[in-house]
Amino acid sequence: MIPVCRLEDLPVGESVRIDTTPPIAVFNADGTLYAIDDTCSHQDASLSEGWLEGCLVECPLHAASFDLRSGRPTCLPARRSVRTHEVVVEDGVIHVRPAVREGTAA
Amino acid sequence: MRTVTVVGASLAGLYAARELRAQGFDGRLVIVGEEAHRPYDRPPLSKDFLTGRADEEQLALADPEEEAELDAEWLLGTRAQGLDARGRTLLLENGRTLVTDGLVIATGASARRLPGTDGLAGVHTLRTLDDARALRAALSGGGLRVVVIGSGFIGAETASSCASLGHEVTVVEAAPLPLLPQLGPEMAAVCAALHRRGGTELITGTGVARLHGQGSVTAVELADGRRLPADLVVVGIGAVPNTGWLAGSTLLLSDGVLCNDGCVTEHPQVVAVGDVARVGGLRAEHWTSATEQPAVAVRNLLAGRTVDSGRPLPYFWSDQYGARIQFAGRRREGDDVRVVEGSTAEGGFLCRYEREGRTTAVLAVDRPRPFMRARRELSSAQPPDRPLPFRPVRAESLAPVPEPG
């Protein structure tokens, strides 16, 4: 598990990027935490810098939108899902358990 | 409407085909493409594709499942050569004809070439996948003296890619600054600094007189007499809309296919989208326009008249020397420019173009999140769209819009 930050350091509507390989973005969407691959599956852009609305994040470059719950794109130009990762809060600290790489980036 | 033909199998053409199916067209759909390739995305050609970070499969715009869902007849490697006066019969190469009830023109634009350089090896343009393949192969050696003519988006991105591959790069720009018409003098100066930061020499304010070389290029001679030795030259001096094949038709052509705000030509069953379309008097060579226009165009095509029009906020981006430039809005000469976040001296920044206290456009370098917020604000502040009847635009009133990207 990778520690991300303290829970109070990620307020509602905010996101943080962790420099794993590949990088992961953690979101606080209306109080629920989600983690997905940070790089848009369409072209190189950081989803942690995207526009968060409910459970959807919009890529800051070409407005592809992803569902944080599934990693699935909800509109073009993205066609491939991004991976989702498990988020755990322990002792007030947000952790991410990265998904195994194989067979997830479909 | 039983048959709809899309001429042009790139971004705008594919999006039009998608819209036709999404909006319920279940008839015969024919897609004619001059290139032999399946639809691919062009923006990476001058960036990740050129530097080898992306390969051809990553350029594909549709996967096989989606193509199957489109249920289209693909005529790839087929050039359209003419359109009859009524806009119903398409002439294809080899004398074949195709009768259609509806037509989407999405033939794009071609790279403008430097006169007198045909047949001179080592001189490249960058527009198509084949162009990019050839340039990528030519750049594989390393250590070349590269001269890039033109510092628009293609020129700047290509120069940046060449520099990152270890070549010695000089950019020649006839205007006093790169991207001057798009960004205005203050911010064009900031972009000029990116070239220097990236280790590229930038020569502005002088044109190119001629290229030298027997068989292959050896030097670029500038209008001021300077001579730049060159192993490879990339010409990035804009693009010309592909309307030549429509010369015998009754469509109005003037630096593009003239259409109203709803992408409809004077024939209600003929619409135009993407780089080839002059929509409501403007031709915008932007990726975003090519993806946004098809929804409106197809709605009008299927309705048989202009029921919808769109004036989406212009948006373009460019990646140069590790910096991401994003611009949205309609800047005009004389707008005030104000940096509202960060600094132009270092790191990223966001600036607003303002006129009479209102924001007309926003520009960001490496500030995607505030840019996105500003772009949304600007978009929602636009006047509401209203459908307009077709109004021919007087050809002489049209100014070219040099905005690739």
Coordinates of C-alpha atoms in Angstrom, one line a residue:
Chain A
M1 CA 0.0 0.0 0.0
I2 CA 1.2 3.5 -0.9
P3 CA 0.5 6.3 1.6
V4 CA -0.9 9.3 -0.2
C5 CA -1.7 12.1 2.3
R6 CA -3.7 12.8 5.4
L7 CA -7.4 12.6 4.9
E8 CA -7.9 16.2 5.9
D9 CA -5.4 17.3 3.2
L10 CA -7.7 16.1 0.5
P11 CA -10.9 18.1 0.8
V12 CA -14.1 17.4 -1.2
G13 CA -13.6 18.2 -4.9
E14 CA -9.8 18.0 -4.7
S15 CA -7.4 15.5 -6.2
V16 CA -3.8 14.5 -5.8
R17 CA -1.4 12.7 -8.0
I18 CA 1.1 10.2 -6.8
D19 CA 4.2 9.5 -8.8
T20 CA 3.9 5.7 -9.1
T21 CA 4.7 4.1 -12.5
P22 CA 2.3 4.7 -14.1
P23 CA 1.1 7.7 -11.9
I24 CA -2.2 7.4 -10.0
A25 CA -4.7 10.1 -9.2
V26 CA -6.7 10.1 -6.0
F27 CA -10.0 12.0 -5.9
N28 CA -12.3 13.1 -3.1
A29 CA -15.7 13.1 -4.9
D30 CA -18.3 14.4 -2.6
G31 CA -16.7 12.6 0.4
T32 CA -15.9 9.3 -1.3
L33 CA -12.4 8.5 -2.3
Y34 CA -11.4 7.0 -5.6
A35 CA -8.1 6.2 -7.3
I36 CA -7.6 5.7 -11.0
D37 CA -4.6 5.8 -13.4
D38 CA -3.7 9.5 -13.7
T39 CA -2.9 9.5 -17.4
C40 CA -5.8 9.9 -19.8
S41 CA -6.1 6.8 -22.0
H42 CA -6.6 9.0 -25.1
Q43 CA -3.5 11.2 -25.0
D44 CA -0.9 12.3 -22.4
A45 CA -2.7 14.5 -19.9
S46 CA -3.0 14.3 -16.1
L47 CA -6.6 13.4 -14.9
S48 CA -5.7 14.7 -11.4
E49 CA -5.8 18.2 -13.1
G50 CA -9.2 17.4 -14.6
W51 CA -12.7 18.7 -13.9
L52 CA -14.4 16.8 -11.1
E53 CA -18.2 16.6 -11.2
G54 CA -19.9 13.9 -9.1
C55 CA -18.2 10.6 -10.0
L56 CA -16.9 11.9 -13.3
V57 CA -13.6 13.5 -14.1
E58 CA -13.1 15.4 -17.4
C59 CA -9.6 15.3 -19.0
P60 CA -8.1 18.8 -19.0
L61 CA -6.8 18.5 -22.6
H62 CA -9.6 17.0 -24.8
A63 CA -12.6 16.7 -22.5
A64 CA -12.7 12.9 -22.4
S65 CA -14.7 12.0 -19.3
F66 CA -14.1 8.9 -17.0
D67 CA -16.3 7.3 -14.4
L68 CA -14.2 7.2 -11.2
R69 CA -16.0 4.0 -10.0
S70 CA -15.2 1.9 -13.1
G71 CA -12.5 3.8 -14.9
R72 CA -14.6 3.6 -18.0
P73 CA -14.8 6.5 -20.4
T74 CA -18.2 8.0 -20.7
C75 CA -17.6 10.0 -23.9
L76 CA -15.1 10.3 -26.7
P77 CA -12.3 10.9 -27.5
A78 CA -11.2 8.3 -25.0
R79 CA -12.1 4.7 -25.8
R80 CA -10.1 2.7 -23.4
S81 CA -10.7 2.5 -19.6
V82 CA -8.2 3.6 -17.1
R83 CA -7.4 1.2 -14.2
T84 CA -9.1 1.7 -10.9
H85 CA -7.2 1.2 -7.6
E86 CA -8.3 0.4 -4.1
V87 CA -8.3 3.3 -1.6
V88 CA -7.9 2.6 2.1
V89 CA -7.9 5.1 5.0
E90 CA -5.8 4.0 8.0
D91 CA -5.1 6.1 11.0
G92 CA -6.4 9.2 9.1
V93 CA -4.0 8.6 6.2
I94 CA -5.2 7.8 2.7
H95 CA -3.4 4.8 1.1
V96 CA -3.7 3.3 -2.4
R97 CA -3.3 -0.3 -3.2
P98 CA -2.3 -0.3 -6.9
A99 CA -4.1 -2.8 -9.1
V100 CA -1.9 -5.5 -10.6
R101 CA -0.9 -4.4 -14.1
E102 CA -2.0 -7.4 -16.1
G103 CA -5.4 -7.6 -17.7
T104 CA -6.8 -4.4 -16.3
A105 CA -6.1 -1.8 -18.9
A106 CA -8.7 -3.1 -21.3
Chain B
M1 CA -32.5 9.7 -46.9
R2 CA -31.3 6.3 -47.9
T3 CA -27.6 6.9 -48.7
V4 CA -25.3 9.3 -47.0
T5 CA -21.7 9.6 -48.1
V6 CA -18.9 11.1 -46.0
V7 CA -16.0 12.3 -48.1
G8 CA -12.9 12.3 -45.9
A9 CA -12.0 9.6 -43.5
S10 CA -10.1 11.5 -40.9
L11 CA -11.2 13.0 -37.6
A12 CA -14.1 15.1 -38.8
G13 CA -15.3 12.4 -41.3
L14 CA -15.2 9.7 -38.6
Y15 CA -17.1 11.9 -36.1
A16 CA -19.7 12.7 -38.8
A17 CA -20.2 8.9 -39.4
R18 CA -20.5 8.3 -35.7
E19 CA -23.1 11.1 -35.4
L20 CA -25.1 9.8 -38.3
R21 CA -25.5 6.5 -36.5
A22 CA -25.9 8.1 -33.1
Q23 CA -28.7 10.3 -34.4
G24 CA -30.5 7.4 -35.9
F25 CA -29.5 7.2 -39.5
D26 CA -29.9 3.5 -40.4
G27 CA -29.4 3.7 -44.2
R28 CA -26.4 3.1 -46.4
L29 CA -23.3 4.9 -45.1
V30 CA -20.4 5.3 -47.4
I31 CA -17.0 6.7 -46.3
V32 CA -14.6 7.8 -49.0
G33 CA -11.0 8.4 -48.0
E34 CA -8.2 9.5 -50.2
E35 CA -5.5 8.0 -47.9
A36 CA -5.3 4.3 -47.7
H37 CA -5.2 4.4 -43.8
R38 CA -8.1 4.0 -41.4
P39 CA -9.0 7.2 -39.5
Y40 CA -6.1 8.3 -37.4
D41 CA -5.4 11.2 -35.0
R42 CA -3.1 13.8 -36.3
P43 CA -2.0 15.9 -33.3
P44 CA 0.5 13.2 -32.1
L45 CA 2.2 13.1 -35.5
S46 CA 4.4 16.1 -34.7
K47 CA 5.0 15.1 -31.1
D48 CA 5.0 11.6 -29.7
F49 CA 4.9 9.8 -33.0
L50 CA 7.8 11.8 -34.4
T51 CA 9.9 11.1 -31.3
G52 CA 9.0 7.4 -31.2
R53 CA 7.0 7.6 -28.0
A54 CA 3.8 6.6 -29.8
D55 CA 3.3 4.1 -32.5
E56 CA 0.7 3.9 -35.3
E57 CA -1.7 1.7 -33.4
Q58 CA -2.0 4.5 -30.8
L59 CA -3.1 6.9 -33.5
A60 CA -6.1 4.9 -34.5
L61 CA -9.3 6.8 -33.9
A62 CA -11.7 3.8 -33.9
D63 CA -11.2 0.2 -32.9
P64 CA -12.5 -2.8 -35.0
E65 CA -15.6 -3.2 -32.9
E66 CA -16.6 0.4 -33.3
E67 CA -16.0 0.2 -37.0
A68 CA -18.2 -2.9 -37.2
E69 CA -20.9 -1.0 -35.3
L70 CA -20.7 1.9 -37.8
D71 CA -21.7 -0.5 -40.5
A72 CA -20.2 1.6 -43.2
E73 CA -18.8 0.9 -46.7
W74 CA -15.2 2.1 -46.6
L75 CA -13.7 3.3 -49.9
L76 CA -10.2 4.0 -48.7
G77 CA -7.4 4.9 -51.0
T78 CA -10.0 6.5 -53.2
R79 CA -10.0 10.1 -54.3
A80 CA -13.2 12.0 -54.9
Q81 CA -12.9 14.0 -58.1
G82 CA -16.1 15.8 -58.6
L83 CA -19.6 16.6 -57.5
D84 CA -22.5 17.3 -59.9
A85 CA -24.4 20.6 -59.8
R86 CA -27.2 19.2 -57.7
G87 CA -24.8 17.8 -55.1
R88 CA -26.2 14.2 -55.6
T89 CA -23.6 12.4 -57.7
L90 CA -20.1 12.0 -56.6
L91 CA -17.4 11.3 -59.2
L92 CA -14.7 9.1 -57.8
E93 CA -11.3 8.4 -59.4
N94 CA -11.2 5.9 -62.3
G95 CA -14.5 7.4 -63.5
R96 CA -16.6 5.6 -60.9
T97 CA -19.7 7.4 -59.7
L98 CA -21.6 7.3 -56.5
V99 CA -25.2 8.5 -56.2
T100 CA -26.0 9.8 -52.7
D101 CA -29.0 11.5 -50.9
G102 CA -26.8 13.3 -48.4
L103 CA -23.2 14.4 -48.4
V104 CA -20.8 15.3 -45.7
I105 CA -17.7 17.0 -47.0
A106 CA -14.8 16.4 -44.7
T107 CA -11.8 16.5 -47.0
G108 CA -9.6 18.5 -44.8
A109 CA -6.6 20.5 -45.9
S110 CA -3.2 19.8 -47.4
A111 CA 0.2 21.1 -46.2
R112 CA 1.3 24.2 -48.2
R113 CA 4.5 23.5 -50.0
L114 CA 7.4 25.7 -50.7
P115 CA 7.4 26.5 -54.5
G116 CA 10.2 25.0 -56.5
T117 CA 11.2 22.3 -54.0
D118 CA 9.4 19.3 -55.6
G119 CA 11.8 16.5 -56.2
L120 CA 14.4 17.9 -53.8
A121 CA 15.2 15.2 -51.2
G122 CA 15.4 16.1 -47.6
V123 CA 12.5 18.6 -47.8
H124 CA 9.5 17.5 -45.7
T125 CA 6.0 18.6 -44.8
L126 CA 4.1 17.2 -41.9
R127 CA 0.4 16.6 -42.3
T128 CA -0.4 13.0 -43.0
L129 CA 0.7 9.7 -41.5
D130 CA 2.8 9.0 -44.6
D131 CA 4.5 12.4 -44.1
A132 CA 5.2 11.6 -40.5
R133 CA 6.6 8.1 -41.3
A134 CA 9.0 9.6 -43.8
L135 CA 10.1 12.4 -41.4
R136 CA 10.5 10.0 -38.5
A137 CA 12.7 7.7 -40.7
A138 CA 14.8 10.6 -41.9
L139 CA 15.3 11.8 -38.3
S140 CA 16.4 8.5 -37.0
G141 CA 20.1 9.1 -37.6
G142 CA 20.7 11.9 -35.1
G143 CA 23.0 14.8 -35.3
L144 CA 21.4 16.5 -38.3
R145 CA 21.2 20.2 -39.1
V146 CA 17.5 20.7 -39.3
V147 CA 15.9 23.9 -40.5
V148 CA 12.2 24.3 -39.8
I149 CA 10.4 26.9 -42.0
G150 CA 7.5 28.4 -40.1
S151 CA 6.9 28.6 -36.4
G152 CA 3.2 27.9 -36.2
F153 CA 2.0 24.9 -34.3
I154 CA 3.3 22.3 -36.7
G155 CA 6.7 24.1 -37.1
A156 CA 7.2 24.7 -33.4
E157 CA 6.1 21.2 -32.3
T158 CA 8.3 19.6 -35.0
A159 CA 11.3 21.8 -34.0
S160 CA 10.7 20.8 -30.4
S161 CA 10.6 17.1 -31.3
C162 CA 13.7 17.4 -33.5
A163 CA 15.6 19.1 -30.7
S164 CA 14.6 16.4 -28.3
L165 CA 16.0 13.8 -30.7
G166 CA 19.3 15.5 -30.5
H167 CA 19.3 17.4 -33.8
E168 CA 20.6 20.9 -34.2
V169 CA 17.5 22.9 -35.0
T170 CA 16.9 26.4 -36.5
V171 CA 13.4 27.8 -36.9
V172 CA 12.8 30.5 -39.5
E173 CA 9.7 32.7 -39.2
A174 CA 8.8 35.5 -41.6
A175 CA 6.7 37.3 -39.0
P176 CA 8.4 39.2 -36.1
L177 CA 7.3 36.5 -33.6
P178 CA 5.9 33.0 -33.7
L179 CA 2.1 32.6 -33.3
L180 CA 1.6 36.3 -33.6
P181 CA -1.9 36.2 -35.2
Q182 CA -3.1 33.6 -32.7
L183 CA -1.7 35.0 -29.4
G184 CA -0.9 38.7 -30.0
P185 CA 2.6 40.3 -29.4
E186 CA 2.9 39.9 -25.6
M187 CA 2.2 36.2 -25.5
A188 CA 3.9 35.4 -28.8
A189 CA 7.1 36.8 -27.2
V190 CA 6.6 34.3 -24.4
C191 CA 6.3 31.5 -26.9
A192 CA 9.4 32.7 -28.7
A193 CA 11.3 32.2 -25.4
L194 CA 10.2 28.5 -25.4
H195 CA 12.3 27.9 -28.5
R196 CA 15.4 29.4 -26.9
R197 CA 14.7 27.5 -23.7
G198 CA 14.6 24.3 -25.7
G199 CA 17.9 24.9 -27.4
T200 CA 16.5 25.8 -30.8
E201 CA 17.7 28.9 -32.7
L202 CA 14.8 31.1 -33.7
I203 CA 15.3 33.5 -36.6
T204 CA 12.3 35.8 -37.1
G205 CA 11.4 38.7 -39.4
T206 CA 12.8 37.2 -42.5
G207 CA 11.4 34.9 -45.2
V208 CA 13.1 32.1 -47.2
A209 CA 14.5 33.1 -50.6
R210 CA 15.3 29.6 -51.9
L211 CA 16.6 26.2 -51.0
H212 CA 19.9 25.0 -52.3
G213 CA 21.0 21.5 -53.2
Q214 CA 21.6 19.1 -56.1
G215 CA 19.2 16.1 -55.6
S216 CA 19.0 16.7 -51.9
V217 CA 18.8 19.9 -49.8
T218 CA 22.1 21.4 -48.5
A219 CA 21.1 24.9 -47.4
V220 CA 18.3 27.4 -46.9
E221 CA 18.9 30.9 -48.2
L222 CA 17.0 33.6 -46.3
A223 CA 15.5 36.7 -47.9
D224 CA 18.2 38.8 -46.1
G225 CA 20.9 36.8 -47.8
R226 CA 21.9 34.6 -44.9
R227 CA 22.6 31.0 -45.8
L228 CA 21.8 28.2 -43.3
P229 CA 23.4 24.8 -43.9
A230 CA 20.7 22.1 -43.7
D231 CA 20.6 18.3 -43.9
L232 CA 16.9 18.3 -43.6
V233 CA 14.2 21.0 -44.0
V234 CA 10.7 20.8 -42.6
V235 CA 8.2 23.2 -44.2
G236 CA 5.4 24.2 -41.9
I237 CA 3.8 27.2 -43.6
G238 CA 0.1 26.3 -43.2
A239 CA -2.4 24.3 -45.0
V240 CA -4.8 24.8 -48.0
P241 CA -8.3 23.4 -47.8
N242 CA -9.0 20.5 -50.1
T243 CA -11.7 22.0 -52.3
G244 CA -10.1 21.4 -55.7
W245 CA -12.3 18.4 -56.4
L246 CA -15.4 20.6 -56.0
A247 CA -14.4 23.0 -58.7
G248 CA -17.1 21.9 -61.1
S249 CA -19.9 21.8 -58.5
T250 CA -22.3 24.6 -57.6
L251 CA -21.0 25.0 -54.0
L252 CA -19.5 28.3 -53.0
L253 CA -15.8 28.0 -52.4
S254 CA -13.5 30.6 -51.0
D255 CA -10.6 29.3 -48.8
G256 CA -12.9 26.4 -47.9
V257 CA -16.5 25.3 -48.5
L258 CA -18.8 28.1 -47.5
C259 CA -21.5 27.1 -45.1
N260 CA -23.7 28.7 -42.5
D261 CA -23.4 28.5 -38.8
G262 CA -25.0 25.1 -39.0
C263 CA -22.3 23.7 -41.4
V264 CA -24.9 23.6 -44.2
T265 CA -24.1 24.7 -47.7
E266 CA -26.6 26.2 -50.1
H267 CA -27.7 22.6 -50.8
P268 CA -29.5 21.5 -47.6
Q269 CA -28.4 17.9 -48.3
V270 CA -24.7 18.9 -48.4
V271 CA -22.9 19.8 -45.2
A272 CA -19.2 20.5 -44.5
V273 CA -17.1 19.9 -41.4
G274 CA -13.5 20.1 -40.2
D275 CA -10.6 21.9 -41.8
V276 CA -12.3 22.2 -45.2
A277 CA -15.4 24.0 -43.9
R278 CA -15.7 27.8 -43.6
V279 CA -18.5 27.9 -41.1
G280 CA -20.3 31.2 -40.7
G281 CA -17.3 33.0 -42.3
L282 CA -14.6 31.3 -40.3
R283 CA -12.4 28.4 -41.1
A284 CA -10.8 26.9 -37.9
E285 CA -8.2 24.3 -38.4
H286 CA -8.6 22.9 -34.9
W287 CA -9.0 19.4 -33.6
T288 CA -11.9 20.6 -31.4
S289 CA -13.8 22.1 -34.3
A290 CA -13.5 18.8 -36.2
T291 CA -15.0 16.9 -33.3
E292 CA -17.7 19.5 -32.4
Q293 CA -19.1 20.4 -35.8
P294 CA -20.3 17.0 -37.0
A295 CA -23.1 16.8 -34.4
V296 CA -24.6 20.0 -35.6
A297 CA -24.0 19.3 -39.3
V298 CA -25.5 15.8 -39.1
R299 CA -28.6 17.1 -37.2
N300 CA -29.2 19.6 -40.0
L301 CA -28.5 17.1 -42.7
L302 CA -31.0 14.6 -41.3
A303 CA -33.6 17.4 -40.7
G304 CA -33.2 18.6 -44.3
R305 CA -32.8 22.2 -43.2
T306 CA -30.9 24.2 -40.7
V307 CA -32.5 23.5 -37.4
D308 CA -29.4 23.9 -35.2
S309 CA -26.3 26.0 -35.2
G310 CA -23.3 26.0 -33.0
R311 CA -20.7 28.6 -32.3
P312 CA -18.4 26.5 -30.0
L313 CA -15.7 28.4 -28.3
P314 CA -12.5 28.0 -30.3
Y315 CA -10.0 25.9 -28.4
F316 CA -6.5 24.7 -29.3
W317 CA -3.5 23.3 -27.5
S318 CA 0.1 22.7 -28.4
D319 CA 3.0 20.9 -26.7
Q320 CA 6.4 22.5 -27.3
Y321 CA 9.6 22.0 -25.4
G322 CA 7.9 20.3 -22.5
A323 CA 5.4 23.1 -22.1
R324 CA 1.7 22.7 -22.7
I325 CA 0.0 25.7 -24.3
Q326 CA -3.8 25.9 -24.2
F327 CA -5.9 28.7 -25.7
A328 CA -9.6 29.3 -25.8
G329 CA -11.8 32.1 -27.0
R330 CA -11.8 34.8 -29.6
R331 CA -8.9 37.3 -29.2
R332 CA -9.0 40.5 -31.2
E333 CA -6.3 43.0 -32.0
G334 CA -5.9 45.5 -29.2
D335 CA -7.2 43.3 -26.4
D336 CA -5.5 43.8 -23.1
V337 CA -3.5 40.9 -21.7
R338 CA -3.4 40.3 -18.0
V339 CA -1.5 37.4 -16.3
V340 CA -3.8 36.3 -13.5
E341 CA -1.9 33.2 -12.2
G342 CA 1.8 32.3 -12.2
S343 CA 4.4 34.2 -14.1
T344 CA 5.6 34.3 -17.7
A345 CA 9.1 34.5 -16.5
E346 CA 9.2 31.0 -15.0
G347 CA 7.0 27.9 -14.7
G348 CA 3.5 28.2 -15.9
F349 CA 0.9 30.9 -16.1
L350 CA -2.7 31.7 -17.0
C351 CA -3.5 35.0 -18.7
R352 CA -6.8 36.6 -19.8
Y353 CA -7.4 38.7 -22.9
E354 CA -9.8 41.4 -22.1
R355 CA -11.8 44.0 -23.9
E356 CA -14.0 46.6 -22.1
G357 CA -13.7 44.6 -18.9
R358 CA -14.8 41.3 -20.4
T359 CA -12.7 38.3 -21.0
T360 CA -12.4 37.4 -24.7
A361 CA -9.9 34.6 -24.5
V362 CA -7.7 32.7 -22.1
L363 CA -4.2 31.3 -22.5
A364 CA -2.4 29.0 -20.2
V365 CA 1.1 27.5 -20.2
D366 CA 1.3 24.5 -17.9
R367 CA -1.8 25.5 -15.9
P368 CA -4.4 22.9 -17.1
R369 CA -6.7 23.1 -14.1
P370 CA -7.3 26.9 -13.9
F371 CA -7.4 27.0 -17.7
M372 CA -10.2 24.5 -17.7
R373 CA -12.1 26.5 -15.2
A374 CA -11.6 29.7 -17.2
R375 CA -12.5 28.0 -20.5
R376 CA -15.8 26.8 -19.0
E377 CA -16.6 30.3 -17.7
L378 CA -15.9 31.7 -21.1
S379 CA -18.0 29.1 -22.8
S380 CA -21.0 29.6 -20.6
A381 CA -20.7 33.4 -21.0
Q382 CA -21.2 33.1 -24.8
P383 CA -24.5 34.3 -26.3
P384 CA -27.0 31.5 -26.8
D385 CA -27.0 29.8 -30.2
R386 CA -29.7 30.4 -32.6
P387 CA -30.4 28.8 -35.9
L388 CA -29.7 30.9 -39.0
P389 CA -30.8 30.5 -42.5
F390 CA -28.1 30.0 -45.2
R391 CA -26.5 33.2 -46.0
P392 CA -23.8 33.2 -48.6
V393 CA -20.7 35.0 -47.5
R394 CA -19.2 37.5 -49.8
A395 CA -15.9 36.0 -50.9
E396 CA -14.0 39.3 -50.9
S397 CA -14.9 39.9 -47.3
L398 CA -13.2 36.8 -46.1
A399 CA -9.8 37.0 -44.4
P400 CA -7.7 33.9 -44.1
V401 CA -7.7 32.4 -40.7
P402 CA -4.2 31.0 -40.0
E403 CA -5.0 28.9 -37.0
P404 CA -3.7 25.3 -37.2
G405 CA -3.5 23.2 -34.1

